XYZ file of C-alpha atoms in Angstrom:
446
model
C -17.331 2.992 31.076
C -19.940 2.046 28.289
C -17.172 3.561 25.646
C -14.496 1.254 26.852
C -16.984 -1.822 26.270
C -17.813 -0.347 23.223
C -14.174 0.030 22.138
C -13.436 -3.808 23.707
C -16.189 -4.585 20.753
C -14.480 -3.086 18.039
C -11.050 -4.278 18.439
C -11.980 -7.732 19.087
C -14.031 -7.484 15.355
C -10.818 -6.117 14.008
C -8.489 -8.256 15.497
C -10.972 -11.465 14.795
C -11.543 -10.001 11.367
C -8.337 -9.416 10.588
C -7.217 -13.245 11.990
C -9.395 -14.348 9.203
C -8.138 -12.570 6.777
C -9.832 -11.292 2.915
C -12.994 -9.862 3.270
C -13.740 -11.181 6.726
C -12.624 -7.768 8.055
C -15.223 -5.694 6.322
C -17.652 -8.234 7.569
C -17.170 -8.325 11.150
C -17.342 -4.290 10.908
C -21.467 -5.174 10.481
C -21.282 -7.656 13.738
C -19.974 -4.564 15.388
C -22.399 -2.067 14.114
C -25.177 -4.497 15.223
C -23.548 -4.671 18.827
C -23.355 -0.723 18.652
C -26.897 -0.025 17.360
C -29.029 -2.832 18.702
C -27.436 -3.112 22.055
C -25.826 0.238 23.000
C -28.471 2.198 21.552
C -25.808 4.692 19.403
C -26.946 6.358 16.044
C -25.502 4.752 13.320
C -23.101 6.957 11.446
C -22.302 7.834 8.501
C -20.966 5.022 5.543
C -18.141 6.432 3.653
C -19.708 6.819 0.186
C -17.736 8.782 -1.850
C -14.651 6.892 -0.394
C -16.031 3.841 -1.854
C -17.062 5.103 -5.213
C -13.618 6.401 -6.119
C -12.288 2.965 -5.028
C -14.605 1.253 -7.213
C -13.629 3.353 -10.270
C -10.000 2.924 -9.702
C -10.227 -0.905 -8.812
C -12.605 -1.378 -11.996
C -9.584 0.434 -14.317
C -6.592 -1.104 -12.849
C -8.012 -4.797 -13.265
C -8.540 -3.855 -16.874
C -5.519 -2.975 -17.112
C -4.395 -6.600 -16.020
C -6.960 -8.253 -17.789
C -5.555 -6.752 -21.272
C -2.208 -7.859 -20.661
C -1.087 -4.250 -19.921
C 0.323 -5.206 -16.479
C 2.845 -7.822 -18.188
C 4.537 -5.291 -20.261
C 5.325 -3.614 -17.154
C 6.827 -6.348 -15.372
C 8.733 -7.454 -18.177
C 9.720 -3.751 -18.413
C 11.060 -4.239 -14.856
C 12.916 -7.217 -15.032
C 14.887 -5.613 -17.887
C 16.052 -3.115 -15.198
C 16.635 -5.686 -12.729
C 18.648 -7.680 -15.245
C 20.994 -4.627 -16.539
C 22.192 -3.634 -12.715
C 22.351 -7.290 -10.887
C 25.313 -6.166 -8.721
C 22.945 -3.277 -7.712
C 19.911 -6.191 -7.009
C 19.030 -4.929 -3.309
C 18.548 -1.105 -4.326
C 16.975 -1.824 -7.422
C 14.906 -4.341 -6.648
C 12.798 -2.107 -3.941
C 12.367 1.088 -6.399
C 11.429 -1.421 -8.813
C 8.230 -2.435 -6.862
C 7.747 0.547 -5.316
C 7.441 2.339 -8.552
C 5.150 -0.919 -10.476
C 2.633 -0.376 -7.124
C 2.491 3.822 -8.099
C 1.832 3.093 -11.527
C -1.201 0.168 -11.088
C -2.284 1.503 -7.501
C -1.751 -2.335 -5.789
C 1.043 -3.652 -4.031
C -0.172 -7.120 -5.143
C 1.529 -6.887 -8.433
C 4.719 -7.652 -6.393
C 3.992 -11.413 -6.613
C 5.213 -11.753 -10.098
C 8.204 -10.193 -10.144
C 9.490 -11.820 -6.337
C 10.699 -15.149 -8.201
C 12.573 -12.717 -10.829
C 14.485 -10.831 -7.873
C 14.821 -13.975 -6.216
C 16.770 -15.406 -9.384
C 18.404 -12.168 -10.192
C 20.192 -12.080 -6.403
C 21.046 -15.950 -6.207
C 22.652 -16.341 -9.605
C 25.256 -13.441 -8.257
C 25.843 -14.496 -5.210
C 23.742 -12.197 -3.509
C 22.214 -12.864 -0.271
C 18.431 -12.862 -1.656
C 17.127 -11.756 2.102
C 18.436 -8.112 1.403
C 16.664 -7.630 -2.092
C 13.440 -9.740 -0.869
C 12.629 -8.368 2.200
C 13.109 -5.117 0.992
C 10.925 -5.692 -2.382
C 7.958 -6.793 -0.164
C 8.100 -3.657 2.129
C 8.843 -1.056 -0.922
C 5.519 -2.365 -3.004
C 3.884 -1.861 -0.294
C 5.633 2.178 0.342
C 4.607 2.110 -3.210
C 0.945 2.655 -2.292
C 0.592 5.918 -0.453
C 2.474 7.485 -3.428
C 0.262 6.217 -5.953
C -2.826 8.517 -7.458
C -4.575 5.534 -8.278
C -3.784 3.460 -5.344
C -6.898 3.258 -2.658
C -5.197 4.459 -0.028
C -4.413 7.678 -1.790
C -7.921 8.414 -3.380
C -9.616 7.720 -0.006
C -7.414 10.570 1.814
C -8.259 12.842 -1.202
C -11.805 12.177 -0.681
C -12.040 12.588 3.062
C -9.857 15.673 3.282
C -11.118 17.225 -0.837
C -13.619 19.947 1.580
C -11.020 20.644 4.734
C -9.233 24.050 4.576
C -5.633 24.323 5.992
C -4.032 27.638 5.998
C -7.090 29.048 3.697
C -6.590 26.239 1.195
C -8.686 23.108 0.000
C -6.132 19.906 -0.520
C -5.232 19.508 -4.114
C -4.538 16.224 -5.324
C -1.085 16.837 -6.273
C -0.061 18.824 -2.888
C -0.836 14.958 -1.337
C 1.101 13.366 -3.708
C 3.876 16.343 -3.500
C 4.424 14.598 -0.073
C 3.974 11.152 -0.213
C 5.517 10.850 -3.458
C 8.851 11.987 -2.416
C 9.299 10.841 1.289
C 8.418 7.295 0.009
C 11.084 7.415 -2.368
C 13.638 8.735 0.244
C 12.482 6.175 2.496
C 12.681 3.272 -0.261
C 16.382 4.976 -1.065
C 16.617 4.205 2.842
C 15.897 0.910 2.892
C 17.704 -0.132 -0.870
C 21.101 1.156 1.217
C 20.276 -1.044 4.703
C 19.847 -4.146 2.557
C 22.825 -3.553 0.933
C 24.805 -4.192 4.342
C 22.503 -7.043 5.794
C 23.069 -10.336 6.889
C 25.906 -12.334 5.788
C 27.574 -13.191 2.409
C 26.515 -16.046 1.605
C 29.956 -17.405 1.434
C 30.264 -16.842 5.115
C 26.713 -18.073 5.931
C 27.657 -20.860 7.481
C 23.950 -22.847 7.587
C 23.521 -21.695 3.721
C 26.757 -23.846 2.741
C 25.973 -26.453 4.955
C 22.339 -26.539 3.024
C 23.588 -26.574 -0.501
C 26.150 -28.973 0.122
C 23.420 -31.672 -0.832
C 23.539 -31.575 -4.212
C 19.696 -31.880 -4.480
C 19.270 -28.923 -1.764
C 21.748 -26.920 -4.345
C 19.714 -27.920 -6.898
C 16.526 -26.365 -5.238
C 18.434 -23.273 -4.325
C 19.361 -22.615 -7.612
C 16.811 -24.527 -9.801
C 15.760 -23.234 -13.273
C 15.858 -19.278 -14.586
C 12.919 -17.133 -13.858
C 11.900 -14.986 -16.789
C 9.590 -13.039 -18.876
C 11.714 -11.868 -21.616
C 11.173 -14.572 -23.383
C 7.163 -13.630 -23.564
C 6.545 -11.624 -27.190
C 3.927 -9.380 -26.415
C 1.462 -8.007 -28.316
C 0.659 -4.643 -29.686
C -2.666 -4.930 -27.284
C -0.636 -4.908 -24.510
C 1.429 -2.150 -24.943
C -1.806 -0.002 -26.161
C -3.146 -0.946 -22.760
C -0.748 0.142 -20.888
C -0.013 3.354 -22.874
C -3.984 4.240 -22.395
C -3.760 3.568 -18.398
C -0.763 5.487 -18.151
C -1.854 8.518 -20.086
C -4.762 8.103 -18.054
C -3.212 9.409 -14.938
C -0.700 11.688 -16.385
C -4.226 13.557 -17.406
C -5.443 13.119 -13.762
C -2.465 14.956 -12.934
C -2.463 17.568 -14.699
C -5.847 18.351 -13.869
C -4.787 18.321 -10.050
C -2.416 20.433 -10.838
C -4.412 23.346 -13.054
C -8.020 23.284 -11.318
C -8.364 25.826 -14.741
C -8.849 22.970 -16.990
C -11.683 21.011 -14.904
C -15.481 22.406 -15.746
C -16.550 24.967 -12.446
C -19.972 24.685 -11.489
C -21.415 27.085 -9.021
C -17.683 29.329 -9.107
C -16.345 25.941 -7.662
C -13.907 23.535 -9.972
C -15.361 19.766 -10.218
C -13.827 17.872 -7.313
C -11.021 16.075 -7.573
C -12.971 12.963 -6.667
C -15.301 13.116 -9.374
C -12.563 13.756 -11.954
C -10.682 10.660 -10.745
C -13.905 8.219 -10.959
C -14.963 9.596 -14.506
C -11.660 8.933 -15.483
C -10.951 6.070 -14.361
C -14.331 4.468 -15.310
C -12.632 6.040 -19.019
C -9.692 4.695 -19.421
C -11.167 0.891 -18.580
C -13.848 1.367 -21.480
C -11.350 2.693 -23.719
C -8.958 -0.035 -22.835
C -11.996 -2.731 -23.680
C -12.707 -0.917 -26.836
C -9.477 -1.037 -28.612
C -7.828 -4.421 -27.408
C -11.211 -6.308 -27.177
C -10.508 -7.615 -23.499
C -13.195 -9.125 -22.613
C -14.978 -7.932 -19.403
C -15.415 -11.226 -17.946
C -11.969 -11.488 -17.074
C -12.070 -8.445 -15.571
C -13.311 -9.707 -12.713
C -11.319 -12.436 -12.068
C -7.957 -11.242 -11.768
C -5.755 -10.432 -8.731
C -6.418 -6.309 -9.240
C -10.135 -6.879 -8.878
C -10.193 -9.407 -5.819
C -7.909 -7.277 -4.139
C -9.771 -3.980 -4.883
C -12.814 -5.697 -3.981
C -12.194 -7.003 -0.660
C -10.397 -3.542 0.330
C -14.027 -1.749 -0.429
C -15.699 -4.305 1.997
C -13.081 -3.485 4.576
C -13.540 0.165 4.107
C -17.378 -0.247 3.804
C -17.430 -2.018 7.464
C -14.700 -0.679 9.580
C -14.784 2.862 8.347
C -18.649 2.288 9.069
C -18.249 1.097 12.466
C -15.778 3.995 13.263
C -17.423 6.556 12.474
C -20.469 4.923 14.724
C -19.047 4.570 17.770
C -16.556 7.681 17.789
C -19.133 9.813 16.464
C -21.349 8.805 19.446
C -18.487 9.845 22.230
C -16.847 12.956 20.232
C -16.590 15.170 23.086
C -15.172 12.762 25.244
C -12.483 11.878 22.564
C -11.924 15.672 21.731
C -11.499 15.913 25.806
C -9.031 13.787 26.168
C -7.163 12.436 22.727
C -7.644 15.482 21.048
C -5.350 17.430 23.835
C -2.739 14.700 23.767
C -2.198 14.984 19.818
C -2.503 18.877 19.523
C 0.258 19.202 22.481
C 2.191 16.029 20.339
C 1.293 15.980 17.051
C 3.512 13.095 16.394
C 0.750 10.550 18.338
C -1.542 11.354 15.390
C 0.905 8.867 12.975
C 1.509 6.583 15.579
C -1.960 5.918 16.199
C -1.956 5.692 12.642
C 0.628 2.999 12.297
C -0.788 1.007 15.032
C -4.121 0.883 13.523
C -2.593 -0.251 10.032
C -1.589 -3.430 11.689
C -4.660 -4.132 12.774
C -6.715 -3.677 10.164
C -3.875 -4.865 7.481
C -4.903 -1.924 5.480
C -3.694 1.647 4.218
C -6.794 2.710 3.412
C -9.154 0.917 5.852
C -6.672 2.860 8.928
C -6.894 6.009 6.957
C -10.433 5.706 6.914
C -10.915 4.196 10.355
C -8.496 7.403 11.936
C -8.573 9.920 9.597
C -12.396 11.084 10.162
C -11.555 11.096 13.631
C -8.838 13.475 13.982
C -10.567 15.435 11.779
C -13.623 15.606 14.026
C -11.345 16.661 17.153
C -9.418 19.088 15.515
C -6.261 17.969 14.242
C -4.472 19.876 11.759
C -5.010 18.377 8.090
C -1.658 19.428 7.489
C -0.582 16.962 10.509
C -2.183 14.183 8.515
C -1.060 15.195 5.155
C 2.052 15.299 6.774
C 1.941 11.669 8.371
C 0.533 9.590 5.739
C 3.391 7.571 5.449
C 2.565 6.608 8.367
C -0.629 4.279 7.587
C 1.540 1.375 6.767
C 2.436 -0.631 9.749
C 1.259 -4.650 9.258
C 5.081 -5.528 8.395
C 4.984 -5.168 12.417
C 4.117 -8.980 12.261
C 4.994 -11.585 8.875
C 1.445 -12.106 8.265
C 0.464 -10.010 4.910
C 0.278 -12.163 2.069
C 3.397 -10.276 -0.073
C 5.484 -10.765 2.923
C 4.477 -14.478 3.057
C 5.328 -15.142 -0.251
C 8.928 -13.549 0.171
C 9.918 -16.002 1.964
C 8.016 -18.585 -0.178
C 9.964 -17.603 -3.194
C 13.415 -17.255 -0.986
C 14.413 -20.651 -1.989
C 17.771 -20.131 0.047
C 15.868 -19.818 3.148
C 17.626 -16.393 4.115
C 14.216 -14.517 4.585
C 12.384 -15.941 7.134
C 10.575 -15.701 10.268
C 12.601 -15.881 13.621
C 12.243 -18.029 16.076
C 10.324 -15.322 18.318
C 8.172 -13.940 15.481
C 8.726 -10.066 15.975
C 12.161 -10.765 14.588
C 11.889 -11.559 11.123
C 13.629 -10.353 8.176
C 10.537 -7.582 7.242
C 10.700 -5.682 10.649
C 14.115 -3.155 10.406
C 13.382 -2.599 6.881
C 9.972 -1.459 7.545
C 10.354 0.308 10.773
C 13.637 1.994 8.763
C 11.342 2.843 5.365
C 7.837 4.157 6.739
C 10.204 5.970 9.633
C 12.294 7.851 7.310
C 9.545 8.318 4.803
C 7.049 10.134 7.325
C 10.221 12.143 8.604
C 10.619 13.367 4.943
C 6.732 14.053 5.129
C 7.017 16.075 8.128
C 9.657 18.185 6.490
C 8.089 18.782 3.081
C 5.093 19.804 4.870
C 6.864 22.329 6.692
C 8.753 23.515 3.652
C 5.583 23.810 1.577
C 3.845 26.149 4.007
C 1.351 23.740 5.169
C 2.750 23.209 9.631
C-alpha cells in the first residue's frame, strides 16, 4: 500500500511539473524526494552524475556552436535543399529537421526553419499541414539518433558498464540502431504526409478563408528566407570545427584502439565525449572570438539547461523510490516485461509524455529495468521508443507549427487527441522502434 501512495506522489510532481512546463519539472522532482525521505522514511538514492556531466559538456559545445553563428550556416544549408525539391516539400522537409537535430543534438533548432517550410509548401500549392506536422515530429526523431543529443549520451552513460551477450555497449552499436530506424521511420512519415488531408483546392474552409483578400494576404504574406544572409568565414569555421568534432567521437566509438587504456580497460566512452565536447567549444571561442557571454543566452543553452534540471530531479526521485521497493517491482513488473518484452517501450513511451522528455524517461525507466533484469539489448532495441509527448499538442515545436501554419491546416481538433501531430507520430516512433527491434536481432544482440 505505502508504494502506491508513494507512486500517487510522484506522478502528481510529474504531471504538476510537467503542467508548468521549463524547469519546473526538475524542481518538483526535490518536492518529491522530500515527501519520500522526510515522510516515508526511504534512503535517498542515487543522483545520476555522470548522466549530467556528459549533458553539460554537450549542452556547453552545441550553444557555442550557435553562439558563433555556426548553426545559421546550417539552416541556410537546409533551406537550399528545401528550395531545390519544393514539389518534394513534405518528404524533404522532415529529413531536413531530422538530420539539423543529429547534427546540433536539439530538436529546438526546428523553430527557424518552420516559417521556411511553411513558405516553401504555400507558394506551391501545397497543403502546409503535411510538411509541418511532419517537420515538428521528425526534429524531434532526430534526437535519439544524434551522438550529441542528451538523450543519446545519457543511454550511453547508464548502459557504458552493462554486458549483453559478453559485450559492453559501444557508442556506435547505439547509434547503429537508432540511427537507421529513425530514418526509416522519418522515410515513413515523409510518404503519409504526402497523401494527407486535402488539396487545398478542394479544401473547402481554406478557399472560403482566402477569399478575403486581407485573409489571402496573411496566408501568403511576404517570402521567408535566409539566402539572402552573407555569412562569414567564422561561421563556416564553426561549424566545420563542431562537425569534425563528432566525426572524431565516432571514430573513436568505433576503434576503442585509438582511446588511451588505463588499467587493460579503454577510457569510457563517456569521458571521451565530455573532453571532447568541452574541446571543440574552446576551440570554437579561440578562432572566431565568440564571446562566451552569449553562450549562455541562446536557445541551445536554455534548453540544455533546463533538460539537466529535469534529469537532476526526476531521475533523482526515481531511482529513490524504486530503489526502495526493487523486489516488489522485480516480483511483479519484471515478470510481465521478460514474458513481453514489448511493455518495456511502452512503458517507455508513456513515460515520455509525461515527463516531455527523451532523456528525463530514459533516465526515469531505464535504471529500472536495468535493476529487474531486463535485457539491455531490449532497451537498446526500444529506444525509439522514448519519444511519446506528440500524444498531446503541448511541446513547444509542435505549438509553434501551427503558429507558423498561417493557412490554418495544422491545428488542434476540436477533441484535442485529434490533432494534426498524432498519426504522424504514432506512424514515425512505431515504425522506427519496429526497425530497432529488427536491427537488434540482426546484429546479434536479442
Amino acid at each position: 500500500m505505502d508504494f502506491f501512495i508513494q507512486l500517487a506522489v510522484i506522478l502528481a510532481c510529474l504531471l504538476y511539473g510537467a503542467r508548468k512546463g521549463g524547469i519546473a519539472l526538475g524542481l518538483l522532482g526535490g518536492v518529491g524526494l522530500v515527501i519520500l525521505v522526510f515522510v516515508f522514511h526511504l534512503q535517498p538514492g542515487k543522483p545520476p552524475v555522470d548522466v549530467m556531466l556528459v549533458i553539460i559538456a554537450v549542452v556547453a559545445a552545441s550553444a557555442t556552436l550557435q553562439a558563433s553563428g555556426g548553426l545559421d550556416v546550417m539552416l541556410q544549408v537546409a533551406e537550399k535543399m528545401l528550395r531545390r525539391n519544393p514539389k518534394y516539400v513534405s518528404i524533404v522537409a522532415p529529413f531536413v529537421t531530422c538530420l539539423l537535430t543529429i547534427l546540433c543534438g536539439t530538436g529546438h533548432v526546428v523553430y527557424t526553419i518552420l516559417p521556411i517550410i511553411y513558405d516553401v509548401a504555400i507558394k506551391n500549392n501545397i497543403r502546409p499541414e503535411r510538411p509541418m506536422a511532419a517537420s515538428s515530429i521528425g526534429a524531434q526523431m532526430g534526437i535519439i539518433a544524434s551522438p550529441v543529443s542528451v538523450a543519446v549520451v545519457s543511454l550511453v552513460a547508464m548502459l557504458g558498464k552493462v554486458t549483453f551477450n559478453g559485450r559492453h555497449l559501444d557508442f556506435l552499436d547505439l547509434l547503429a540502431i537508432t540511427l537507421p530506424s529513425t530514418l526509416c521511420g522519418i522515410l515513413a512519415i515523409g510518404i503519409f504526409s504526402w497523401f494527407r488531408g486535402k488539396d487545398l483546392d478542394d479544401d473547402e474552409d481554406f478557399q472560403k478563408f482566402i477569399s478575403v483578400p486581407a485573409n489571402h494576404q496573411y496566408v501568403y504574406g511576404d517570402t521567408a528566407t535566409l539566402l539572402d544572409r552573407k555569412l562569414p568565414r567564422s561561421h563556416w569555421l564553426a561549424m566545420w570545427i563542431f562537425l569534425a568534432t563528432i566525426a572524431v567521437v565516432a571514430i573513436l566509438g568505433a576503434v576503442p584502439s585509438l582511446r588511451p587504456s588505463f588499467g587493460g580497460e579503454p577510457l569510457s566512452m563517456v569521458l571521451v565525449i565530455q573532453m571532447c565536447m568541452l574541446f571543440a567549444g574552446a576551440v570554437i571561442i579561440i578562432l572566431t572570438k565568440t564571446k562566451p557571454a552569449d553562450i549562455s543566452k541562446n536557445e541551445v543553452f536554455r534548453s540544455g539547461m533546463i533538460a539537466i534540471v529535469a534529469v537532476y530531479g526526476i531521475a533523482w526521485m526515481a531511482e529513490t523510490i524504486f530503489g526502495a521497493h526493487l523486489a516488489e517491482i522485480e516480483a511483479t513488473l519484471g515478470v510481465v516485461i521478460r514474458l513481453h518484452p514489448w511493455a518495456y517501450a511502452l512503458a517507455l513511451l508513456v513515460v515520455s509524455k509525461f515527463v516531455n522528455s527523451q532523456a528525463a524517461a530514459l533516465a526515469a525507466i531505464v535504471p529500472v529495468a536495468l535493476a529487474i533484469g531486463v535485457d539491455p539489448a531490449y532497451i537498446v532495441a526500444s529506444a525509439p521508443a522514448c519519444y511519446g509527448y506528440y500524444i498531446l499538442p503541448t511541446y513547444p515545436s509542435d505549438l509553434a507549427a501551427i503558429q507558423f501554419d498561417r493557412s490554418g491546416t495544422t491545428h488542434i481538433g476540436r477533441y484535442v487527441i485529434n490533432h494534426s501531430f498524432i498519426l504522424v507520430g504514432l506512424i514515425g516512433v512505431g515504425v522506427s522502434s519496429v526497425i530497432g527491434w529488427v536491427l537488434a536481432w540482426a546484429y546479434g544482440f536479442l
